[in-house]
Every structure is written in structure tokens, then in C-alpha cells.
Tab-separated table of C-alpha atoms and ligand atoms in Angstrom:
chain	number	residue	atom	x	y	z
A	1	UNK	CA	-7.825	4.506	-11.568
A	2	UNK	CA	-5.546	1.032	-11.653
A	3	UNK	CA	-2.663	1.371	-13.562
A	4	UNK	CA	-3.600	-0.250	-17.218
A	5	UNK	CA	-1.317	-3.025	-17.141
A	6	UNK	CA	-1.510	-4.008	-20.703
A	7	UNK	CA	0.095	-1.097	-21.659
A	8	UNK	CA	3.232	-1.977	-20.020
A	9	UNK	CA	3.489	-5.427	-21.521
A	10	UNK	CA	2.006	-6.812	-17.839
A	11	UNK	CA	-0.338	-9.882	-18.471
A	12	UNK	CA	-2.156	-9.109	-14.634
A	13	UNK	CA	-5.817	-10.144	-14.947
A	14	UNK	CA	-7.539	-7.119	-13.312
A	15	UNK	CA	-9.094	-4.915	-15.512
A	16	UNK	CA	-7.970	-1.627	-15.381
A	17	UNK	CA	-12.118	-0.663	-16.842
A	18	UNK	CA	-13.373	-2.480	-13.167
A	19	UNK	CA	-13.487	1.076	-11.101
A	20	UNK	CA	-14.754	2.568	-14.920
A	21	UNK	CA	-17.524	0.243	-14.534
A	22	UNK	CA	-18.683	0.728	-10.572
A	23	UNK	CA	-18.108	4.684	-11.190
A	24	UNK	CA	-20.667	5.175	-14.588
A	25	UNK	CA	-23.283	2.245	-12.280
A	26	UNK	CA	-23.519	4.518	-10.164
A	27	UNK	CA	-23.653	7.558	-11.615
A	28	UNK	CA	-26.816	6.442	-13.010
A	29	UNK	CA	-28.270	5.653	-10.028
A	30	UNK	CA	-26.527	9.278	-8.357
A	31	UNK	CA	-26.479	11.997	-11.284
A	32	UNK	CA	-24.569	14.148	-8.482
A	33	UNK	CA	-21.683	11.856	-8.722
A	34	UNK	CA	-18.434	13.440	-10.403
A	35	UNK	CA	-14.829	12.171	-11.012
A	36	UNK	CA	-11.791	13.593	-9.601
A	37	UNK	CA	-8.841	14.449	-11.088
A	38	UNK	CA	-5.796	12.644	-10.226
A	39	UNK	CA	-3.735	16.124	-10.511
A	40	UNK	CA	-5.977	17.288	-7.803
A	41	UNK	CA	-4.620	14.586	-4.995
A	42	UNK	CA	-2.086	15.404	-2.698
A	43	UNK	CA	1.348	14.506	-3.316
A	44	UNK	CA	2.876	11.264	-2.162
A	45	UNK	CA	6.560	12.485	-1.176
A	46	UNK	CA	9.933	9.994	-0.992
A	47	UNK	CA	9.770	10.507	2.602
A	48	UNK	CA	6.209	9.136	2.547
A	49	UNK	CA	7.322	5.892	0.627
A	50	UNK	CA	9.857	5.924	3.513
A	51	UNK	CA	6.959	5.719	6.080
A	52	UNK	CA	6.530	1.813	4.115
A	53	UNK	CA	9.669	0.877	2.527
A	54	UNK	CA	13.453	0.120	2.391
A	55	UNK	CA	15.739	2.914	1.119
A	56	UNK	CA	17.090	0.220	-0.860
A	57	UNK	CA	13.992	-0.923	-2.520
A	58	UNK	CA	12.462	2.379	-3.063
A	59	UNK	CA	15.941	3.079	-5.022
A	60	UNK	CA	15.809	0.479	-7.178
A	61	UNK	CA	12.119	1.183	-8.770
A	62	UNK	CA	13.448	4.662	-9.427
A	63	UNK	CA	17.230	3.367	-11.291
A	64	UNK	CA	16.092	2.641	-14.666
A	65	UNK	CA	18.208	-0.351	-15.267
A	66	UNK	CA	16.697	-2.042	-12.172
A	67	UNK	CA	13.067	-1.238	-12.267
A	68	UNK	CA	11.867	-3.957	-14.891
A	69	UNK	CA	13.559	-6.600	-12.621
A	70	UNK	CA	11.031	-5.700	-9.598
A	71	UNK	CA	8.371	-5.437	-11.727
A	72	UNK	CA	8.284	-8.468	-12.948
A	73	UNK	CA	8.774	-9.812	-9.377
A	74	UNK	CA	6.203	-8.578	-8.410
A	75	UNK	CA	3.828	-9.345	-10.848
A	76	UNK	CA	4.583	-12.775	-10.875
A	77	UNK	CA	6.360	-13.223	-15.039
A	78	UNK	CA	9.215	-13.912	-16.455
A	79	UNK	CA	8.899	-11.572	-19.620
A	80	UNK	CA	7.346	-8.369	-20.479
A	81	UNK	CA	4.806	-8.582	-23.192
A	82	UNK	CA	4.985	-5.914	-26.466
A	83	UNK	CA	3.934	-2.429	-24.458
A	84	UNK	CA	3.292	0.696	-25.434
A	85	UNK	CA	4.671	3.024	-22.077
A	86	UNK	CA	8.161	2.660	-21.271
A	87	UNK	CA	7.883	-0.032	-18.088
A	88	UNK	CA	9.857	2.742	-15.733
A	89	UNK	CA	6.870	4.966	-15.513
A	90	UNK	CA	5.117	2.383	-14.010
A	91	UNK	CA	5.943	3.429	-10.091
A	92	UNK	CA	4.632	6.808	-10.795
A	93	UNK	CA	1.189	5.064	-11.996
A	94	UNK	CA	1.180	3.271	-8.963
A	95	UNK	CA	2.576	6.543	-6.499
A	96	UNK	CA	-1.450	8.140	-7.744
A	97	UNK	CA	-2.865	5.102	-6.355
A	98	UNK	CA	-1.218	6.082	-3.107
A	99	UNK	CA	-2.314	9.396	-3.823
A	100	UNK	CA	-5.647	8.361	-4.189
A	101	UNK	CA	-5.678	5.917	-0.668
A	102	UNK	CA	-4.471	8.924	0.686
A	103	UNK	CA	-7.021	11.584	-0.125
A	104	UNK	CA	-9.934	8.816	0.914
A	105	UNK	CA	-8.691	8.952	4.340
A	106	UNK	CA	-8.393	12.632	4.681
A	107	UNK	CA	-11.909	12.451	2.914
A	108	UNK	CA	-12.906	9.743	5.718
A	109	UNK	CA	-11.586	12.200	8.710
A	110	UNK	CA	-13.641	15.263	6.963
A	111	UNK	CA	-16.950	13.350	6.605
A	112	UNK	CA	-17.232	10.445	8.452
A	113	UNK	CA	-16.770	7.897	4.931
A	114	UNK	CA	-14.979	7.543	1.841
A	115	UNK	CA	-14.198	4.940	-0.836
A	116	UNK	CA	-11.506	4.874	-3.089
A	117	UNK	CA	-12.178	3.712	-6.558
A	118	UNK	CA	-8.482	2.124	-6.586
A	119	UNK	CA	-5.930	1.099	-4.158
A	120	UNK	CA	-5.473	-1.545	-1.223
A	121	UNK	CA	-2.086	-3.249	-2.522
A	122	UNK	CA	-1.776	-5.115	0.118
A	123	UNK	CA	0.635	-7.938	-0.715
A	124	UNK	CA	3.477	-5.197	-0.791
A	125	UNK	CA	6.670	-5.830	1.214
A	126	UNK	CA	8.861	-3.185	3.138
A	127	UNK	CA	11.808	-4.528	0.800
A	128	UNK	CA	9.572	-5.564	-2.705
A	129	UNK	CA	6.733	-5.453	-3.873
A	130	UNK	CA	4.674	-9.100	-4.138
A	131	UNK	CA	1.227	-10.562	-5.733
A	132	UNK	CA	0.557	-7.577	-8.006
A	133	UNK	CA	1.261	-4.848	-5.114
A	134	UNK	CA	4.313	-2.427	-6.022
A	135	UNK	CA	3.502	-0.250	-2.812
A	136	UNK	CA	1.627	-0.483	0.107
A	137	UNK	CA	-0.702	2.317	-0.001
A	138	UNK	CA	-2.442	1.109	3.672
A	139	UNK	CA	0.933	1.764	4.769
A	140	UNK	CA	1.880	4.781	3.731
A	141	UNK	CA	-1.756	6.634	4.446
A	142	UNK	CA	-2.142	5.485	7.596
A	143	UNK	CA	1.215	6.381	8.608
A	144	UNK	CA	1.441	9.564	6.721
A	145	UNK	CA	-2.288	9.914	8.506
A	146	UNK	CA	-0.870	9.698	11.864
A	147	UNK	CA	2.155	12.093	10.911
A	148	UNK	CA	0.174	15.059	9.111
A	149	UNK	CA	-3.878	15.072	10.163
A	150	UNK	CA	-3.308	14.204	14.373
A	151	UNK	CA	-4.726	10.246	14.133
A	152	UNK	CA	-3.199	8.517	16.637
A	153	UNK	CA	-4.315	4.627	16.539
A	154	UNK	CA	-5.614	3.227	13.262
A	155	UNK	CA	-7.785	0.193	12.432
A	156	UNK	CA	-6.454	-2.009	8.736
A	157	UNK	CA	-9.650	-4.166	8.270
A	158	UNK	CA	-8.392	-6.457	5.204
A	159	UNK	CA	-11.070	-8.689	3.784
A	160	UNK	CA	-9.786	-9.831	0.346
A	161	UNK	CA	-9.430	-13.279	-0.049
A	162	UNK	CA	-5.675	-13.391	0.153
A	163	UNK	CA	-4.144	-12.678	3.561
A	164	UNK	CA	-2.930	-8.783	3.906
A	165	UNK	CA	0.712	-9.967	4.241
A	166	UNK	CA	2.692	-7.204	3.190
A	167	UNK	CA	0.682	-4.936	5.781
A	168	UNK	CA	1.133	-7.670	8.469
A	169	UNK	CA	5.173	-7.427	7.675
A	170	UNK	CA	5.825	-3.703	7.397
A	171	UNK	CA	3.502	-3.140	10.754
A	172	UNK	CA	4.690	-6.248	12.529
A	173	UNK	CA	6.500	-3.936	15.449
A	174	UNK	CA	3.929	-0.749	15.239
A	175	UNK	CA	1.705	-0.809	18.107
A	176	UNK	CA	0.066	1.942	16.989
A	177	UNK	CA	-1.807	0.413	13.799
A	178	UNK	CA	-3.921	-3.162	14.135
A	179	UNK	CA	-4.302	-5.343	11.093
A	180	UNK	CA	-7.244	-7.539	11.386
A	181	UNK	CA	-7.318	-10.047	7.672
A	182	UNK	CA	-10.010	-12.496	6.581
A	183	UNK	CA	-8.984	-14.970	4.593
A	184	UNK	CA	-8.529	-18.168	2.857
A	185	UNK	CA	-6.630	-20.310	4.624
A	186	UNK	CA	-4.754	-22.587	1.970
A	187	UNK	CA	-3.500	-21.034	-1.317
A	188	UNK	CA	-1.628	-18.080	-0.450
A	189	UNK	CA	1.258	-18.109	-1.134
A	190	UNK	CA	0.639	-19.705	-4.064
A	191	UNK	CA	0.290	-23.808	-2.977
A	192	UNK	CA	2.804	-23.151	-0.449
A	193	UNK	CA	6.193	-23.086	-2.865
A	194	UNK	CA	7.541	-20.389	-1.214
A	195	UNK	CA	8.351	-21.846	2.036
A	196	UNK	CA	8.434	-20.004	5.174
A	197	UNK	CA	9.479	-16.072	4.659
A	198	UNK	CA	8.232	-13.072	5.983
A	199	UNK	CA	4.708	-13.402	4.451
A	200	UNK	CA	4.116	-15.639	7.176
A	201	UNK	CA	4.428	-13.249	10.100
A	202	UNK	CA	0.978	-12.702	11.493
A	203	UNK	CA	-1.563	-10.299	11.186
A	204	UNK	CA	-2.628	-8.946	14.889
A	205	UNK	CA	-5.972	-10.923	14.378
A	206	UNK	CA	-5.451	-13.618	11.350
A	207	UNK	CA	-9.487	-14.862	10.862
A	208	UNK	CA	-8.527	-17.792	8.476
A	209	UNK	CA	-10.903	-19.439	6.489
A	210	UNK	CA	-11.078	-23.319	5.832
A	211	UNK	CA	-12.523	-24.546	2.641
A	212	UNK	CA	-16.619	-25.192	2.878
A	213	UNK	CA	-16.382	-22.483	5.988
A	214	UNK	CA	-17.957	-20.067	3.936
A	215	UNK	CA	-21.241	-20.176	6.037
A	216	UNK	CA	-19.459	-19.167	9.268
A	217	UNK	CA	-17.479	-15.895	7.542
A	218	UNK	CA	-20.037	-13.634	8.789
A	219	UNK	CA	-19.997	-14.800	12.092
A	220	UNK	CA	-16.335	-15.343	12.476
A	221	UNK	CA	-16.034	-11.549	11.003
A	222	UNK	CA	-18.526	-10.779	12.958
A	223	UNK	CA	-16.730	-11.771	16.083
A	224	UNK	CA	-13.300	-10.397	15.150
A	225	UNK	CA	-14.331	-6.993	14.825
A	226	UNK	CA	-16.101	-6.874	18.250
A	227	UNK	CA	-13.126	-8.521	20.035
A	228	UNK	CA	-10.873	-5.823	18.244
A	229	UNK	CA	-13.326	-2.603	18.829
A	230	UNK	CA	-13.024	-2.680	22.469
A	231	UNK	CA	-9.821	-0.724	21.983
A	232	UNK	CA	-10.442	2.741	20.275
A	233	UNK	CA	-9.631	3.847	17.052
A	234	UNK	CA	-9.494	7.168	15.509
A	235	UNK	CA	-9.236	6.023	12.062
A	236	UNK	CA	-10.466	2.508	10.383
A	237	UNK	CA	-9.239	1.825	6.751
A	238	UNK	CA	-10.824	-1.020	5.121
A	239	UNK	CA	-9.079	-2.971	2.129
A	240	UNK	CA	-12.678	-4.357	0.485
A	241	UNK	CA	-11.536	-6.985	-1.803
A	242	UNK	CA	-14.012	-8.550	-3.903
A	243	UNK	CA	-12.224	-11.476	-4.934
A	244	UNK	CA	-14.055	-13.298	-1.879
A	245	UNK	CA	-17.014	-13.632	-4.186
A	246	UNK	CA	-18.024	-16.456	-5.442
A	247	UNK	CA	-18.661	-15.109	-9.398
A	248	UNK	CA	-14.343	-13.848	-9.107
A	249	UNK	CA	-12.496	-15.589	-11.703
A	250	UNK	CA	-9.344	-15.610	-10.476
A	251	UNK	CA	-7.844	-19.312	-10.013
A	252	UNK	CA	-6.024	-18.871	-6.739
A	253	UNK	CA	-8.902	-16.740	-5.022
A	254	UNK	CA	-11.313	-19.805	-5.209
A	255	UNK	CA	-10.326	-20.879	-1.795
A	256	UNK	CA	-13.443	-18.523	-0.367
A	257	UNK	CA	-17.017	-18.403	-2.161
A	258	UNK	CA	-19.627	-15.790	-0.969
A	259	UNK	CA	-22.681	-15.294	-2.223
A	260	UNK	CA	-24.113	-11.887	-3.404
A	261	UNK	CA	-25.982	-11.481	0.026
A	262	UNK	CA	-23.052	-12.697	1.696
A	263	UNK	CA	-20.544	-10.145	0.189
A	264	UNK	CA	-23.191	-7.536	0.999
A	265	UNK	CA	-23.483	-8.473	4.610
A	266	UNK	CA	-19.660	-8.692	4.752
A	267	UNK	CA	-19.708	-5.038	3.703
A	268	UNK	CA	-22.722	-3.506	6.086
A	269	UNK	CA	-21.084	-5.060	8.865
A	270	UNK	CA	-17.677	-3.449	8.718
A	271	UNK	CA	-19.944	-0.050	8.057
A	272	UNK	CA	-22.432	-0.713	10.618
A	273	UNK	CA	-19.395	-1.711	13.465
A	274	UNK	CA	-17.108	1.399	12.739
A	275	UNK	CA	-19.662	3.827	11.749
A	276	UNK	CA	-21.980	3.041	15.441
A	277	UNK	CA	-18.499	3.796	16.928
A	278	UNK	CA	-17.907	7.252	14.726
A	279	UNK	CA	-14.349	6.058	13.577
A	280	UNK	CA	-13.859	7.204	10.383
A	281	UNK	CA	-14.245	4.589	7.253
A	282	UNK	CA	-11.366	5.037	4.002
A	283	UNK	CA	-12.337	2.106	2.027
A	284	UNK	CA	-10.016	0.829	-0.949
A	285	UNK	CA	-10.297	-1.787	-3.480
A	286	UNK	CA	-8.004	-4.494	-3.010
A	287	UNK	CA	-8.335	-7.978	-5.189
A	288	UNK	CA	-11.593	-8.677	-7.531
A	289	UNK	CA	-10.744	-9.972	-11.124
A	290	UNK	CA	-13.167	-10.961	-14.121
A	291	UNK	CA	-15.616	-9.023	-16.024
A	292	UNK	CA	-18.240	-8.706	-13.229
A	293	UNK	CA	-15.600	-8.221	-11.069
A	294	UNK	CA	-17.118	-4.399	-10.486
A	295	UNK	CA	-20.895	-5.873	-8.972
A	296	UNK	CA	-20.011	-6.574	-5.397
A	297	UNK	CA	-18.707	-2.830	-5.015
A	298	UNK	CA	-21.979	-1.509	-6.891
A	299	UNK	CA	-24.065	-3.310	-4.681
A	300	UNK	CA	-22.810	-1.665	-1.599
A	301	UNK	CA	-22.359	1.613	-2.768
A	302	UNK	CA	-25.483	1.981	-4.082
A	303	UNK	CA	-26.859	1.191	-0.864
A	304	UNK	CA	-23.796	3.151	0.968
A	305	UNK	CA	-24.848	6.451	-0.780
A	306	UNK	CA	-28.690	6.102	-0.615
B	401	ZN	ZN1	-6.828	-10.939	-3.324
């Protein structure tokens, strides 16, 4: 479901073939499986990018002559690479991953739990995108969530390895939507050359992981999401980034290393917590880069749809 990348001349290193690979895993393992058709999700509107982001910067990725700048903001390069889609039909590519956040939450209200095989850009800014987010899809479903399906306070459960800043910013003054985010503590932003900005403002529960703490994350998680359930939630949508694993081979996501059993855990825990509670689960993808970047989601999900 990602956007391919390559095809706009973007060097990004997460393969676009990593929800390919989780969806035909498990398809072995559940024949009953079947894909859905991104013309079959429901429409992400302007107004709904509104519910996320700047007039301004929503304006921009739609003015031709401006779009290529952001882009390559955002994805962190100075040129575009020989491509073979013109670069300014990249934000619709990215508007279906909202799409697809979307319908996994109205999925999650309908029965209980749903994972998306795509979203979780969490790095997006209200005014730019950031770390290879255009959009903040968290955002804009659980906003749109609250304005068209009745949920009234929602749960952001982040647990890639880089800090959910982008959700942290745009919700900094919304009450009615808590952002709890695992992560590594140094390396993002990248060694710190960025200074102070706005991707320092804090989550409502930052759990921040020192280097060698990796046998306290389950505990620490653990003890974050009790603190945090005491309040209710109608709605808990869970950005499951993989590149906490130890086997992720992406440079700057080396400052956490779980295990197999450990990623597993992570996962059953956030289940077991919201699910004992009945608040609905929307799981997206988030971070997870490298050719086996796909086994920590097949590992749960196998076990999620036994
Ligand atoms: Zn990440």
C-alpha cells in the first residue's frame, strides 16, 4: 500500500513490497484473507487535511511548481533521482494512505480490531511534512473520527522507534486526543542538528528509552499504558512501528534493539490492555526498513487472527 518511492526518483529505504510480503504470509496461513481495493476507501476531503494541516502547507503540495520543494524536505535529499511518475502525484499516493488509516478505524469501531497494511506517518508537521511523513494520517482519522462516527476521546499509542513528533505538535492544545510514544531517546532528530523546534514539544506521556534499556521496555510500556487507561477512551489507534527491532536496518533506528519475543510482547500488550477495556484497536504501520522488515508484523498477526 506505501507509495513506491522509487518511482518518483525518492531514494527512501522502505520497501514499498514490505505490506506485499506480511499480506501473501498470511494468506497462507488464512486462505480467507482478501485484499481491498484502494477505490473502495472512503474519501479523504481538503477539509479533512484541514483537520491536520496549515492552509498554507496543504496549498503548496497541490501548486505544481512548489510540490517537489516539500518533497524533498521531507524526505530528507537534495535531488530527485531519474523517476518514472511525475513527482506531483505523489500527495495523492500518500492522501490513500490516509484513506486507508481511515477505513481501519471505522473497521476498528465496527468490530472491535483492525490493522492497516500502510500508514502511521507520524513525523508529519501541521506546516510540513518531516522524516519520510507527507501527512499525518493519525491526525486526520482520529479527528475526522471524532467529527463523522460520534468518538469522543481517542488514545495515539506510538511505539516506533522514533518519537511521534509530528502527532505530539499538531495535538499539542487538543485535550481531547492523548499521545503516549516509546522511544529512543538519543538520535531523533537526527544527532541533534536541528536544534530546538517544534519537534521537541512533548508527547502527553514521552516513555524515552536510554541506550542498553532495552530490558526494561516492556515494563516501562507496561506501566505507561496503565497510568494512561485510567481515563476512558472510546477509540485507541496504535502506530506499530517495527523499526524497534533489533534485525531493522535502518542506521538511525539502532538506538532501540528488541528481540523477536520482545517485539511480540510489545504487541500483545497494547492488544491485551485496550482490548480487556473494549476500546477499539486501528493499528497502522509506522517505521520498519530492510528486507525482513515485514516479520515482526507477521508474527503478531498470525497470532492476532488465530
Ligand atoms: Zn521510525
Amino acid at each position: 500500500m506505501a507509495p513506491r518511492f522509487a518511482e518518483y526518483g525518492i531514494p527512501v529505504p522502505l520497501k514499498h513490497d514490505r505490506s506485499n510480503k506480511i499480506f501473501h504470509a498470511l494468506k497462507k496461513q488464512f486462505p480467507a484473507l482478501k485484499e481491498t481495493n484502494p477505490e473502495n476507501l472512503p474519501d479523504i476531503s481538503f477539509d479533512d487535511l484541514r483537520l491536520a494541516h496549515d492552509l498554507d502547507f496543504i496549498a503548496r503540495l497541490f501548486d505544481p511548481s512548489l510540490v517537489a520543494h516539500e518533497i524533498k524536505c521531507c524526505y530528507e535529499y537534495e535531488q530527485l533521482l531519474s523517476a518514472v511518475k511525475n513527482i506531483d502525484e505523489m500527495p495523492a499516493d500518500v492522501i490513500t494512505q490516509c484513506r486507508g488509516t481511515y477505513a481501519s478505524i471505522q473497521k476498528a469501531l465496527d468490530q472491535g480490531s483492525s490493522f492497516f497494511l500502510g500508514g502511521g506517518m507520524h513525523h508529519a508537521m501541521s506546516f510540513a511534512g518531516r522524516g519520510f511523513c507527507l501527512l499525518n494520517d493519525i491526525v486526520i482519522g482520529a479527528r475526522k473520527a471524532q467529527r463523522e462516527l460520534g468518538v469522543s476521546r481517542v488514545l495515539i499509542i506510538d511505539v516506533d522507534a522514533h518519537k511521534g513528533d509530528g502527532t505530539a505538535q499538531i495535538l499539542q492544545r487538543d485535550d481531547s486526543i492523548f499521545t503516549l510514544s516509546i522511544h529512543m531517546k538519543n538520535g531523533w532528530p537526527l544527532d541533534g542538528s536541528l536544534g530546538s523546534g517544534p519537534w521537541e514539544l512533548p508527547s502527553d506521556l514521552d516513555i524515552e528509552i536510554l541506550p542498553n534499556q532495552e530490558s526494561q521496555y516492556l515494563e516501562l510500556l507496561e506501566s505507561g499504558l496503565k497510568q494512561t487507561l485510567k481515563q476512558p477512551f472510546d477509540l485507541g489507534i496504535i502506530v506499530l512501528g517495527a523499526d524497534a527491532w533489533e534485525n531493522d536496518e535502518l542506521p538511525s533506528a539502532s538506538g532501540i534493539k528488541l528481540s523477536d519475543k520482545q517485539m511480540l510482547k510489545r504487541d500483545q500488550l497494547i492488544e491485551k490492555s485496550l482490548s480487556s477495556l473494549n476500546i477499539p484497536r486501528a493499528y497502522v504501520m509506522g517505521g520498519g526498513y530492510g528486507q525482513h522488515a515485514h516479520i515482526p508484523y507477521v508474527n503478531f498477526l498470525s497470532e492476532l487472527l488465530d
